[in-house]
Coordinates of C-alpha atoms in Angstrom, one line a residue:
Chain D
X1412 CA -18.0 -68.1 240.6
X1413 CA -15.8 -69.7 238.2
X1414 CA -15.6 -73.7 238.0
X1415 CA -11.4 -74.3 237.4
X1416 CA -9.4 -77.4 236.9
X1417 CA -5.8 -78.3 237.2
X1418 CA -3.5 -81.0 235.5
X1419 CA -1.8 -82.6 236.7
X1420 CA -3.1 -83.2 240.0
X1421 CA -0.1 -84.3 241.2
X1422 CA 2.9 -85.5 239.9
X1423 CA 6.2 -86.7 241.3
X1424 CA 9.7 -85.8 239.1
X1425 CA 13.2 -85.9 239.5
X1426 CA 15.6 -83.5 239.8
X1427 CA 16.8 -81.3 237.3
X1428 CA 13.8 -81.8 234.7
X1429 CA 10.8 -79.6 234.0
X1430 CA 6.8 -79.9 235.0
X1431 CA 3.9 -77.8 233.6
X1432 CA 0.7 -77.4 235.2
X1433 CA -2.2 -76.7 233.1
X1434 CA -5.0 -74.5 234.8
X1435 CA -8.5 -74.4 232.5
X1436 CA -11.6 -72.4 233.2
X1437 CA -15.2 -72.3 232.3
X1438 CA -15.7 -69.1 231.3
X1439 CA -13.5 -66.0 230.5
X1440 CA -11.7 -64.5 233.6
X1441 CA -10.1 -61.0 234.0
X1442 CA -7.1 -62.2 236.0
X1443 CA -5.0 -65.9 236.6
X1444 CA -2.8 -66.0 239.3
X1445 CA -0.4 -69.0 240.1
X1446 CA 0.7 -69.6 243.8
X1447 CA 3.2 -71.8 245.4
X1448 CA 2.2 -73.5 248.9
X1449 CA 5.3 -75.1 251.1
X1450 CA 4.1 -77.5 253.3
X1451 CA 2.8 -76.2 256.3
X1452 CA 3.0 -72.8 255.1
X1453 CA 0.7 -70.4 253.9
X1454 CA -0.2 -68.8 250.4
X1455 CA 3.0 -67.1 248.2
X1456 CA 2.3 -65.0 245.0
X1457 CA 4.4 -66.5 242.3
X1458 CA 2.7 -64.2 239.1
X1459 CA -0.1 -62.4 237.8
X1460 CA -0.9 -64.2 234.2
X1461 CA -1.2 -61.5 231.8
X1462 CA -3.5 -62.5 228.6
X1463 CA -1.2 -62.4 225.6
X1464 CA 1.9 -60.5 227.3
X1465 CA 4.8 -61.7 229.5
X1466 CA 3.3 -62.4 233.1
X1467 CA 4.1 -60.1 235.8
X1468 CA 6.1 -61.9 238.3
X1469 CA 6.6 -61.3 242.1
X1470 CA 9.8 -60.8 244.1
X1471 CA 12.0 -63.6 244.6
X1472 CA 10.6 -65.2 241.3
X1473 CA 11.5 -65.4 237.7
X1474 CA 10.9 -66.2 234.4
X1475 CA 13.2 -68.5 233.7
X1476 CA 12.6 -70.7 236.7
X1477 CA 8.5 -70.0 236.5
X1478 CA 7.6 -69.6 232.6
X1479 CA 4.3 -68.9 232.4
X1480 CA 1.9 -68.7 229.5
X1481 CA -1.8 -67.5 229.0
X1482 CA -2.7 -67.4 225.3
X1483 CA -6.6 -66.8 226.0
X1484 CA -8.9 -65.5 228.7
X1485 CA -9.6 -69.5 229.9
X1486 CA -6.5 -70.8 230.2
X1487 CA -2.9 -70.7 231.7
X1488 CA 0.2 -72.5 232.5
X1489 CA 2.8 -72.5 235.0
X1490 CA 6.3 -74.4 234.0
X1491 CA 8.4 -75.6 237.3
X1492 CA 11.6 -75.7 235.3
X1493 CA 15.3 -77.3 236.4
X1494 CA 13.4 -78.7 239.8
X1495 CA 14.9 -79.0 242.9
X1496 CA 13.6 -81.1 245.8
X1497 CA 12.9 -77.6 246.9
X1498 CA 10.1 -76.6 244.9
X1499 CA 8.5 -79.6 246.3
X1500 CA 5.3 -77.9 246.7
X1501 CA 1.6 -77.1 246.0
X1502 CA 0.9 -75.0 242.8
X1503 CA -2.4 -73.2 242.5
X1504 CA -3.9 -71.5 240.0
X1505 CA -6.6 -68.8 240.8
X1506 CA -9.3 -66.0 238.6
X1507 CA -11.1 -63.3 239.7
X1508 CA -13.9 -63.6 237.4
X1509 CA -15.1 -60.4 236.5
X1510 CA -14.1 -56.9 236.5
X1511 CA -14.9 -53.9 239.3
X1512 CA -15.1 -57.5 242.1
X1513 CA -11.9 -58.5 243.6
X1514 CA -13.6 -61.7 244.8
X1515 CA -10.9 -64.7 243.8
X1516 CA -11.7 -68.6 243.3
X1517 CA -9.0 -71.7 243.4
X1518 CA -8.3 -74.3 241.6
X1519 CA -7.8 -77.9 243.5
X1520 CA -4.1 -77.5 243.1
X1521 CA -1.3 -79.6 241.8
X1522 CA 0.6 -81.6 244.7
X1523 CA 4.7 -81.5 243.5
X1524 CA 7.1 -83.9 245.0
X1525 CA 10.8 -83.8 243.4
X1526 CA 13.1 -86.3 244.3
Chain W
X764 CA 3.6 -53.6 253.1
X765 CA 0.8 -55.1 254.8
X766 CA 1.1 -57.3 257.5
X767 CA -1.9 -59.8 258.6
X768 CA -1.8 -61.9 261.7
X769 CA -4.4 -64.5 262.5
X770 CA -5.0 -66.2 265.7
X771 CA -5.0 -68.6 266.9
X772 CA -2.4 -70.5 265.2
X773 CA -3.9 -73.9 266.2
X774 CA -7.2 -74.5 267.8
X775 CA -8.2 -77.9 268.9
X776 CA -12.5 -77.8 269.7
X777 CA -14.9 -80.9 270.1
X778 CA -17.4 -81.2 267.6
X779 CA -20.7 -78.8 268.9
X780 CA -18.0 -76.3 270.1
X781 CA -18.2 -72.5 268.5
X782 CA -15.2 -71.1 268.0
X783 CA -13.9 -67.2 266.9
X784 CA -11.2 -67.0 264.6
X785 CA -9.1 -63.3 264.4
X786 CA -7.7 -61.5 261.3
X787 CA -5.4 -58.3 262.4
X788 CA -4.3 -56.1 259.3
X789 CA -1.8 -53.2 259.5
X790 CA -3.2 -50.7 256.7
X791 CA -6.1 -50.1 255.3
X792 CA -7.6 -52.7 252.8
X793 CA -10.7 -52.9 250.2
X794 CA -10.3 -56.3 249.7
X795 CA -10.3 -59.2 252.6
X796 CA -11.3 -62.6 252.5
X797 CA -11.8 -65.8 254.2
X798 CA -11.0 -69.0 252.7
X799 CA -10.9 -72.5 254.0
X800 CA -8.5 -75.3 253.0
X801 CA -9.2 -78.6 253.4
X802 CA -7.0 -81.5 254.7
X803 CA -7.0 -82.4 251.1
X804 CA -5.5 -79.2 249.6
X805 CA -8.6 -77.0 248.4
X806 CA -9.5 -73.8 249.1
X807 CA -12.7 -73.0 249.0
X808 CA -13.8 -68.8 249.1
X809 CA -15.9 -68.8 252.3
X810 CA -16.4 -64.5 252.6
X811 CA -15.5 -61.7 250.7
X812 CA -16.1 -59.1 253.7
X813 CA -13.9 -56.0 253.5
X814 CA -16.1 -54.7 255.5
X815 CA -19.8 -55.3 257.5
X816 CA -21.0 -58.3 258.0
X817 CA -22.4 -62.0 256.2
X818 CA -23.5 -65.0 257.6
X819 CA -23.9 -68.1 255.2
X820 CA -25.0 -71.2 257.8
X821 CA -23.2 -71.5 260.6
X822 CA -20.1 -69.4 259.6
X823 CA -20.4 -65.8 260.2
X824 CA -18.1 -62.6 259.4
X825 CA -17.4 -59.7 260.7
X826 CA -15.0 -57.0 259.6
X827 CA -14.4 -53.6 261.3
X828 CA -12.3 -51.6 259.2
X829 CA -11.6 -48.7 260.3
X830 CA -9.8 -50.9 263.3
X831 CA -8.0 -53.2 261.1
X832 CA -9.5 -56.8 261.9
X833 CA -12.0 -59.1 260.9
X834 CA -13.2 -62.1 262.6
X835 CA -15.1 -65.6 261.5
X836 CA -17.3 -67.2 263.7
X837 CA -17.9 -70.9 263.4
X838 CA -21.2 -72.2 265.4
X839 CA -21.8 -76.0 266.2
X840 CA -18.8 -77.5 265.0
X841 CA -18.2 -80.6 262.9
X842 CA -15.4 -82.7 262.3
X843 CA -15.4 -81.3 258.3
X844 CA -14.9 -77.8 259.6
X845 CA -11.1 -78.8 260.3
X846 CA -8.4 -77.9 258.0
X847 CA -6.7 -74.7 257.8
X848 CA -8.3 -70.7 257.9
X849 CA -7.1 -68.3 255.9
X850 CA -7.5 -64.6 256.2
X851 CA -6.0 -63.0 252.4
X852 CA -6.4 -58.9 252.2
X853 CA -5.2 -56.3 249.7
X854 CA -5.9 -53.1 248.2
X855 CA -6.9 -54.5 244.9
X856 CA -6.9 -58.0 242.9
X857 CA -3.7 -58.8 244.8
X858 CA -3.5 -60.9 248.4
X859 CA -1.4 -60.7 251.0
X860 CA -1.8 -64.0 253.4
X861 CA -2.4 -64.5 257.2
X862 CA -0.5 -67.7 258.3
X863 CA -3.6 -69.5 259.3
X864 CA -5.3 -70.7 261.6
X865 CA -5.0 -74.8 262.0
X866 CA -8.7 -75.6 263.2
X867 CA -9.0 -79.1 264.4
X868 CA -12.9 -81.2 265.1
X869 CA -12.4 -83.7 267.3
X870 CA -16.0 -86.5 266.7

C-alpha cells in the first residue's frame, strides 16, 4: 500500500474565494483520483489526475470549477474555485499504486466548510 | 452503468453481535472492494475480493460473481467497527459506489 497525506486537513472559507488541497505520496503511483463526499452521502468521482496532461474529469464536473494539477508521479492537487456553501464537502484524494492491480488507497481527506 | 446496492442502510448491533453486510451489483465487474470509513472521515481498504473469498481477523468476504453480490461478515463486534461500509466496484481502476451501510456498536 501507499502511505498518502492531505493539506489542508480542513479548512473553513468564504464564499466566492478559492481553496487548494494538496495530496502527497510516498512512493510513485500509477493513478490519483480526487473525490468529493456530501455529508451523509456516499463517494462521487470528481477526476482521474493524469501525470503531466489535463486531468480527465467526470460528468457534472469541470475544469474551471475543479483545476487540477499533477506535475509528478507523487503528487496532485485539487483547486475548489469561486466556492459556494455548496461545495461544503469532503475532498479525497486516492492512488492505485501499481500497475495490472486495481486495488485503491485514501488519503485522510480534507473536511471543507464555506460560509 | 452499473448500479450497486448495499444493505442494510443502517444497522444498530450490541458489541459481541455478528452481523452480514450485502453488496448487489447489476453487471459484471473485475474489480470490487470493501472499505470502511470511520466516524472521523477515513477510509480504510478492508478487501479487494472481485471474486472468492478473504478473511483478515474477524472480517470476512465473500463475493459470488457470476450472481452479482458480495457480502462482508463482521464476527464479535466492537464499538470501533461502527462508521460507515462501503461496497465500490468497476470494470477497471474506476469505482462506482454503494450508498453504505451505517453500522453502529452500541458498548
Amino acid at each position: 500500500s501507499a502511505v498518502i497525506s492531505q493539506k489542508p486537513s480542513r479548512d473553513i472559507c468564504q464564499r466566492g474565494t478559492s481553496l487548494t488541497i494538496q495530496c502527497q505520496v510516498d512512493s510513485q503511483v500509477t493513478m490519483m483520483f480526487w473525490y468529493r463526499q456530501q455529508p451523509g452521502q456516499s463517494l462521487t468521482l470528481i477526476a482521474t489526475a493524469n501525470q503531466g496532461s489535463e486531468a480527465t474529469y467526470e460528468s457534472g464536473f469541470v475544469i474551471d470549477k475543479f483545476p487540477i494539477s499533477r506535475p509528478n508521479l507523487t503528487f496532485s492537487t485539487l483547486t475548489v474555485s469561486n466556492m459556494s456553501p455548496e461545495d461544503s464537502s469532503i475532498y479525497l484524494c486516492s492512488v492505485v499504486p501499481g500497475t495490472g492491480a486495481y486495488e485503491q488507497y485514501f488519503g485522510p481527506g480534507t473536511r471543507l466548510t464555506v460560509t | 452503468g452499473i448500479q450497486v446496492e448495499q444493505s442494510p442502510p443502517d444497522l444498530i448491533l450490541q458489541e459481541g453481535a455478528n452481523s452480514t453486510l450485502r453488496c448487489n451489483f447489476s453487471d459484471s465487474v473485475n474489480n470490487l472492494q470493501w472499505f470502511h470509513q470511520n466516524p472521523w472521515g477515513q477510509l480504510i481498504n478492508l478487501f479487494y475480493i472481485p471474486s472468492g473469498t478473504k478473511q483478515n481477523g474477524r472480517l470476512s468476504a465473500t463475493t459470488v460473481a457470476t450472481e452479482r453480490y458480495s457480502l462482508l461478515y463482521i464476527s464479535s463486534s466492537q464499538t470501533t467497527d461502527s462508521g460507515v461500509y462501503f461496497c465500490a466496484v468497476g470494470s477497471n481502476y474506476q469505482l462506482i459506489w454503494g450508498a453504505g451501510t451505517k453500522l453502529i456498536i452500541k458498548p
